[in-house]
PDB file of C-alpha atoms in Angstrom:
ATOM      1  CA  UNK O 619       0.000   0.000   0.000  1.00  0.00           C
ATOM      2  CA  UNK O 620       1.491   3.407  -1.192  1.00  0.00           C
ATOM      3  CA  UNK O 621       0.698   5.826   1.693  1.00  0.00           C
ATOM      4  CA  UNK O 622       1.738   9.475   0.785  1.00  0.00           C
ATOM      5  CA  UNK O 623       0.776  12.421   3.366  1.00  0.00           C
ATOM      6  CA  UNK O 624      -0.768  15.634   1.818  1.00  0.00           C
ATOM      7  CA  UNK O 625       1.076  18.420   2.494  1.00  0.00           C
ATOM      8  CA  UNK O 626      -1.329  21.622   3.651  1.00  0.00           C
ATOM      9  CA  UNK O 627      -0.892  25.198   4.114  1.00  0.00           C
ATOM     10  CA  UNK O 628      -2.800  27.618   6.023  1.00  0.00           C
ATOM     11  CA  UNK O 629      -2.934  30.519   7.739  1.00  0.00           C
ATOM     12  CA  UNK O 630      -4.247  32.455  11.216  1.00  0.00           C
ATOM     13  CA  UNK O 631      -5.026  35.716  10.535  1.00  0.00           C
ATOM     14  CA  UNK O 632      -5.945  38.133  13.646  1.00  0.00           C
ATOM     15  CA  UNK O 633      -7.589  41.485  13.981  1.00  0.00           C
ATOM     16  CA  UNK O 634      -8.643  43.245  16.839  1.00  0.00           C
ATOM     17  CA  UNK O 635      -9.458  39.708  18.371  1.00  0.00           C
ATOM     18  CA  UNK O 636     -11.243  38.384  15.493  1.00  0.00           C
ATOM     19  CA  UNK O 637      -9.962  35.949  12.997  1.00  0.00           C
ATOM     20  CA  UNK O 638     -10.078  35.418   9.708  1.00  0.00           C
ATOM     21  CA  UNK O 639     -11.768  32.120   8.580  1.00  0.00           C
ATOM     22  CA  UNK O 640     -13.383  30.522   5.391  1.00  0.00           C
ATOM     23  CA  UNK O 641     -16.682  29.026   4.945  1.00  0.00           C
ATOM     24  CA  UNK O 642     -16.861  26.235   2.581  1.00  0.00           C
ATOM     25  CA  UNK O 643     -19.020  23.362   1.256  1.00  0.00           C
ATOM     26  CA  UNK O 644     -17.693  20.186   2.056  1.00  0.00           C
ATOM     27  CA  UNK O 645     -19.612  17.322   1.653  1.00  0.00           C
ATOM     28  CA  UNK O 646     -22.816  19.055   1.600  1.00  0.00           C
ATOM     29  CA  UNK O 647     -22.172  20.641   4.907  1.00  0.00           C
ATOM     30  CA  UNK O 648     -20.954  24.571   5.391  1.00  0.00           C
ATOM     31  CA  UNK O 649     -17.646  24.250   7.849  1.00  0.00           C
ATOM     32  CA  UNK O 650     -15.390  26.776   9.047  1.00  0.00           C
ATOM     33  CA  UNK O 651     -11.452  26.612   8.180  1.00  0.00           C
ATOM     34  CA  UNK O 652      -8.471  28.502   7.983  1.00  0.00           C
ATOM     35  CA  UNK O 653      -7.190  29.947   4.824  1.00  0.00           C
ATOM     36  CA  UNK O 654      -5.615  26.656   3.497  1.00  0.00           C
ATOM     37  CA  UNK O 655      -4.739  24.609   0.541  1.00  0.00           C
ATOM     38  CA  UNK O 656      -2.427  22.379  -0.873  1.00  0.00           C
ATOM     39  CA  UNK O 657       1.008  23.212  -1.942  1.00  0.00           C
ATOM     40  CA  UNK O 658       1.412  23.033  -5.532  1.00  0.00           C
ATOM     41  CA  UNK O 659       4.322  22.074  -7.570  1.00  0.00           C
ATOM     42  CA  UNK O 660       7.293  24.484  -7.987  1.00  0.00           C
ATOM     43  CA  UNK O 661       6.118  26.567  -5.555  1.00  0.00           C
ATOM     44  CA  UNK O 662       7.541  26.508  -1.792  1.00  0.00           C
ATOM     45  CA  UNK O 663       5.534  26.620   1.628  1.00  0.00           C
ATOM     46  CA  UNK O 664       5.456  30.444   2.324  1.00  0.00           C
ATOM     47  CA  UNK O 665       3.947  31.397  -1.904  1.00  0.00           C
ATOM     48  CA  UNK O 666       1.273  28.753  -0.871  1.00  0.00           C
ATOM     49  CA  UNK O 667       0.105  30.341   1.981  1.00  0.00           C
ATOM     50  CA  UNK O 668      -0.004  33.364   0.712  1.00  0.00           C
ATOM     51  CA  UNK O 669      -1.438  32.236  -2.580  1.00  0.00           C
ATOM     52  CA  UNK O 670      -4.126  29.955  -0.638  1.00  0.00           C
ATOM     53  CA  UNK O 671      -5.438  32.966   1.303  1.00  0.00           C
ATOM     54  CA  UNK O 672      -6.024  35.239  -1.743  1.00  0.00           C
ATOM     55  CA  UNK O 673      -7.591  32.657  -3.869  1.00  0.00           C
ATOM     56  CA  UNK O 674     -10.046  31.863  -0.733  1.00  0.00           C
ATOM     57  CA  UNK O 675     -10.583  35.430   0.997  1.00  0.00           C
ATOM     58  CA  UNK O 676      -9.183  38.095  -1.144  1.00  0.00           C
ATOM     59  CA  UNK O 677      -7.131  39.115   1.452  1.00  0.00           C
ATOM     60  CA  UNK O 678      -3.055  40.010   0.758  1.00  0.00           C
ATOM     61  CA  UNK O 679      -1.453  39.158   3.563  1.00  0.00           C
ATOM     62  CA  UNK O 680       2.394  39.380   4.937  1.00  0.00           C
ATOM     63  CA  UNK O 681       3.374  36.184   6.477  1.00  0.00           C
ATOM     64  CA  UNK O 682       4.829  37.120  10.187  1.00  0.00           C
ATOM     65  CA  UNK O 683       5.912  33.510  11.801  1.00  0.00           C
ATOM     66  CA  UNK O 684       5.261  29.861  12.084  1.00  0.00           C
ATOM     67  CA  UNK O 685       3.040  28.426  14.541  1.00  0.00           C
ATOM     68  CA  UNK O 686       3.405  24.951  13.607  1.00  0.00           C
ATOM     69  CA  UNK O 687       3.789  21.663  11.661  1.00  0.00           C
ATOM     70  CA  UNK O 688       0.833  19.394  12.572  1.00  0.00           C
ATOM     71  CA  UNK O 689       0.217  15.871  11.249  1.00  0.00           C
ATOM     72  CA  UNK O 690      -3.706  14.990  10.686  1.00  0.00           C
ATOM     73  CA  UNK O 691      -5.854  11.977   9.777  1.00  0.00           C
ATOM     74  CA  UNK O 692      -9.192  12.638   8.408  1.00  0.00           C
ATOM     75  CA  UNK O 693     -11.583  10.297   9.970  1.00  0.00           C
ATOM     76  CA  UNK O 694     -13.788  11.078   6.995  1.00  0.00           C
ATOM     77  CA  UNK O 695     -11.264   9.187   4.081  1.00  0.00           C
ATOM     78  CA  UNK O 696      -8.303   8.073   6.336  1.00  0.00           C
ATOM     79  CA  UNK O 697      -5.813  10.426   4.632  1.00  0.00           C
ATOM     80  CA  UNK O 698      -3.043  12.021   6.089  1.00  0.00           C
ATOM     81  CA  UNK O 699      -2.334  15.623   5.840  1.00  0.00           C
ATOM     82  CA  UNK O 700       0.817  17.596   6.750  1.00  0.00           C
ATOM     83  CA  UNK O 701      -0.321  21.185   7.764  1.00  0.00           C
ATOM     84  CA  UNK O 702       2.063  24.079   8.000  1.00  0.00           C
ATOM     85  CA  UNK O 703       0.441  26.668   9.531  1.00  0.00           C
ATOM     86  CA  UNK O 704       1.341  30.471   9.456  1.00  0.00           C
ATOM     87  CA  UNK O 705       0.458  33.447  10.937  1.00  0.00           C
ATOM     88  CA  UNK O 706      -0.026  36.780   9.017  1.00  0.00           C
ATOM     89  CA  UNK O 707      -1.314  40.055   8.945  1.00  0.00           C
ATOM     90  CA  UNK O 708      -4.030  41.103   6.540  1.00  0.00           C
ATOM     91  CA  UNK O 709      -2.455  43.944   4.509  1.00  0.00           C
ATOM     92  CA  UNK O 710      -5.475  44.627   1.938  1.00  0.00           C
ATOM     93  CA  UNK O 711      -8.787  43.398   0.465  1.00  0.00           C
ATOM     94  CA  UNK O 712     -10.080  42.879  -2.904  1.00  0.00           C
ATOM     95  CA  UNK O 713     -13.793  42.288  -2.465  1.00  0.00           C
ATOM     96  CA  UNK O 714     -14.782  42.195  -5.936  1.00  0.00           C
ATOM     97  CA  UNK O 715     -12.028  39.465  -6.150  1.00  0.00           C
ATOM     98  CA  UNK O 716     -14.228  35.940  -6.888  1.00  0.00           C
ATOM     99  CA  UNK O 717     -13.567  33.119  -4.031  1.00  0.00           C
ATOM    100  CA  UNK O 718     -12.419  29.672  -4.737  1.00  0.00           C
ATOM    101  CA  UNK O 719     -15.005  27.220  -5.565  1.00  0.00           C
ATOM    102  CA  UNK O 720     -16.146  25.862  -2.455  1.00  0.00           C
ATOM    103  CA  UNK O 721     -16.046  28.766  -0.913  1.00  0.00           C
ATOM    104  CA  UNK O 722     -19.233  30.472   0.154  1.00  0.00           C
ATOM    105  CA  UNK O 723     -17.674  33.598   2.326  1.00  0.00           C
ATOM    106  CA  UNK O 724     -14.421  35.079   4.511  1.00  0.00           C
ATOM    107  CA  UNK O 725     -15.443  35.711   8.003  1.00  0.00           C
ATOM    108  CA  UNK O 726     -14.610  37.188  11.071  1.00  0.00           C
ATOM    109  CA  UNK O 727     -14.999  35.572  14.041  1.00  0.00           C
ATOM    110  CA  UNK O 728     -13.503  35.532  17.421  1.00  0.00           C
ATOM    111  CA  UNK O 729     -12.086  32.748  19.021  1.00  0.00           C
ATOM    112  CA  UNK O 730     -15.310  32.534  21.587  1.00  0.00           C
ATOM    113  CA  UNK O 731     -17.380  32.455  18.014  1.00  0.00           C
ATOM    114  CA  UNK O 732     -15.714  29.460  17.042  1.00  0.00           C
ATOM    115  CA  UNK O 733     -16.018  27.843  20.429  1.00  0.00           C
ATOM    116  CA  UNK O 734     -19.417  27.716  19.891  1.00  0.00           C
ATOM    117  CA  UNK O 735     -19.958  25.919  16.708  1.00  0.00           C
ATOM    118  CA  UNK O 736     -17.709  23.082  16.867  1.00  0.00           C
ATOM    119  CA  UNK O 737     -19.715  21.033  14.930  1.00  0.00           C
ATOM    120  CA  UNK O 738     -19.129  23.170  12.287  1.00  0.00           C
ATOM    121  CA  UNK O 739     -14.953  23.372  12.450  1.00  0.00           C
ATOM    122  CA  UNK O 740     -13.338  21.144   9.176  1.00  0.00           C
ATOM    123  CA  UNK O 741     -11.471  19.660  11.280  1.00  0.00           C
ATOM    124  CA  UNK O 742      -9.969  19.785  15.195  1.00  0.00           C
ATOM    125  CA  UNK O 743      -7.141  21.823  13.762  1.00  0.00           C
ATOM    126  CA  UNK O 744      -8.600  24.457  13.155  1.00  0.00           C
ATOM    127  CA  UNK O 745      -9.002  25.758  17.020  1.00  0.00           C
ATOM    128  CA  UNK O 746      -5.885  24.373  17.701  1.00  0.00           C
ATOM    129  CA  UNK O 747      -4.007  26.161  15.089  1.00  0.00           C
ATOM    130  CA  UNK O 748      -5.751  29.305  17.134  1.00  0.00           C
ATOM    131  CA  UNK O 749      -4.704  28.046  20.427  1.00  0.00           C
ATOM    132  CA  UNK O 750      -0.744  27.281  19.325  1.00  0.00           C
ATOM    133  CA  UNK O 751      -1.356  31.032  17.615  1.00  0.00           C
ATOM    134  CA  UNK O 752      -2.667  32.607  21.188  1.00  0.00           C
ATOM    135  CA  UNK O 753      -0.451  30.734  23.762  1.00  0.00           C
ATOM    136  CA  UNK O 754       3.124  30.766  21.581  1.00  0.00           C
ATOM    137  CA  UNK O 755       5.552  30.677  20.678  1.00  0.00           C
ATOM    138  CA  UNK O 756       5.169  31.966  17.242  1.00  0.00           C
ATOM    139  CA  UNK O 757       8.687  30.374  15.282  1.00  0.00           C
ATOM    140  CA  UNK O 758      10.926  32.709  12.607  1.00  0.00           C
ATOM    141  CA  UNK O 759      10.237  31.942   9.198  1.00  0.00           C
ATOM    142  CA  UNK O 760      13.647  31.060   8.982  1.00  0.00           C
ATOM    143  CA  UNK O 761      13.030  27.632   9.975  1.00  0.00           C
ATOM    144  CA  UNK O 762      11.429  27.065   6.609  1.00  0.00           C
ATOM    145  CA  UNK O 763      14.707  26.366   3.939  1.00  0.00           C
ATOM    146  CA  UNK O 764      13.368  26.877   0.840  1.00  0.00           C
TER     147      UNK O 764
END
């Protein structure tokens, strides 16, 4: 059996307390998530994430540390995913820009927000990827070696 993690970008984006999160349709259900995507080939980690969050928010955004490197089973389809997860600022918005497919709307919510609707997170990751972001440390992006 040929078992192959996906590697996964994404991003926490704060302002004023709020963050910035994606509503999608996934299997006929509207979830919240991160910015995030897959990282396509010839580009490296940090154009991904910045790349993933226009496509899906029409936010620019300035990449400002590394929270963390999580590993992640989807209960749904058993696959692996390797998420890198950023943190940014939003620098400016384009809201005549069109959103992914998949993508129903950018939101703002604050953490409390999130707390309660966790039926509706993508996945555990995506509090947690708030948590690591709120408690530290946040790592220099010179750990990632392009």
């Amino acid at each position: 059996m040929d078992w192959q993690p996906h590697i996964t970008v994404a991003t926490v984006i704060e302002n004023q307390g709020r963050f910035l999160l994606v509503e999608e349709l996934k299997a006929g259900r509207l979830v919240l998530n991160q910015p995030a995507g897959h990282l396509e080939a010839n580009e490296n980690l940090r154009e991904a994430a910045v790349r993933e969050t226009l496509e899906e928010t029409g936010w620019e955004i300035e990449l400002i540390g590394l929270i963390g490197i999580y590993l992640y089973t989807a209960p749904s389809n058993g696959v692996t995913y390797q998420r890198v997860c950023f943190a940014a600022k939003a620098l400016r918005h384009d809201a005549q820009r069109p959103l992914d497919e998949g993508i129903v709307a950018a939101r703002w919510l604050s953490r409390e927000e999130l707390e309660r609707q966790p039926e509706r997170w993508r996945s555990e990751l995506v509090p947690r990827c708030i948590d690591d972001y709120l408690t530290g440390p946040l790592h220099s992006l010179d750990v990632i070696r392009n």
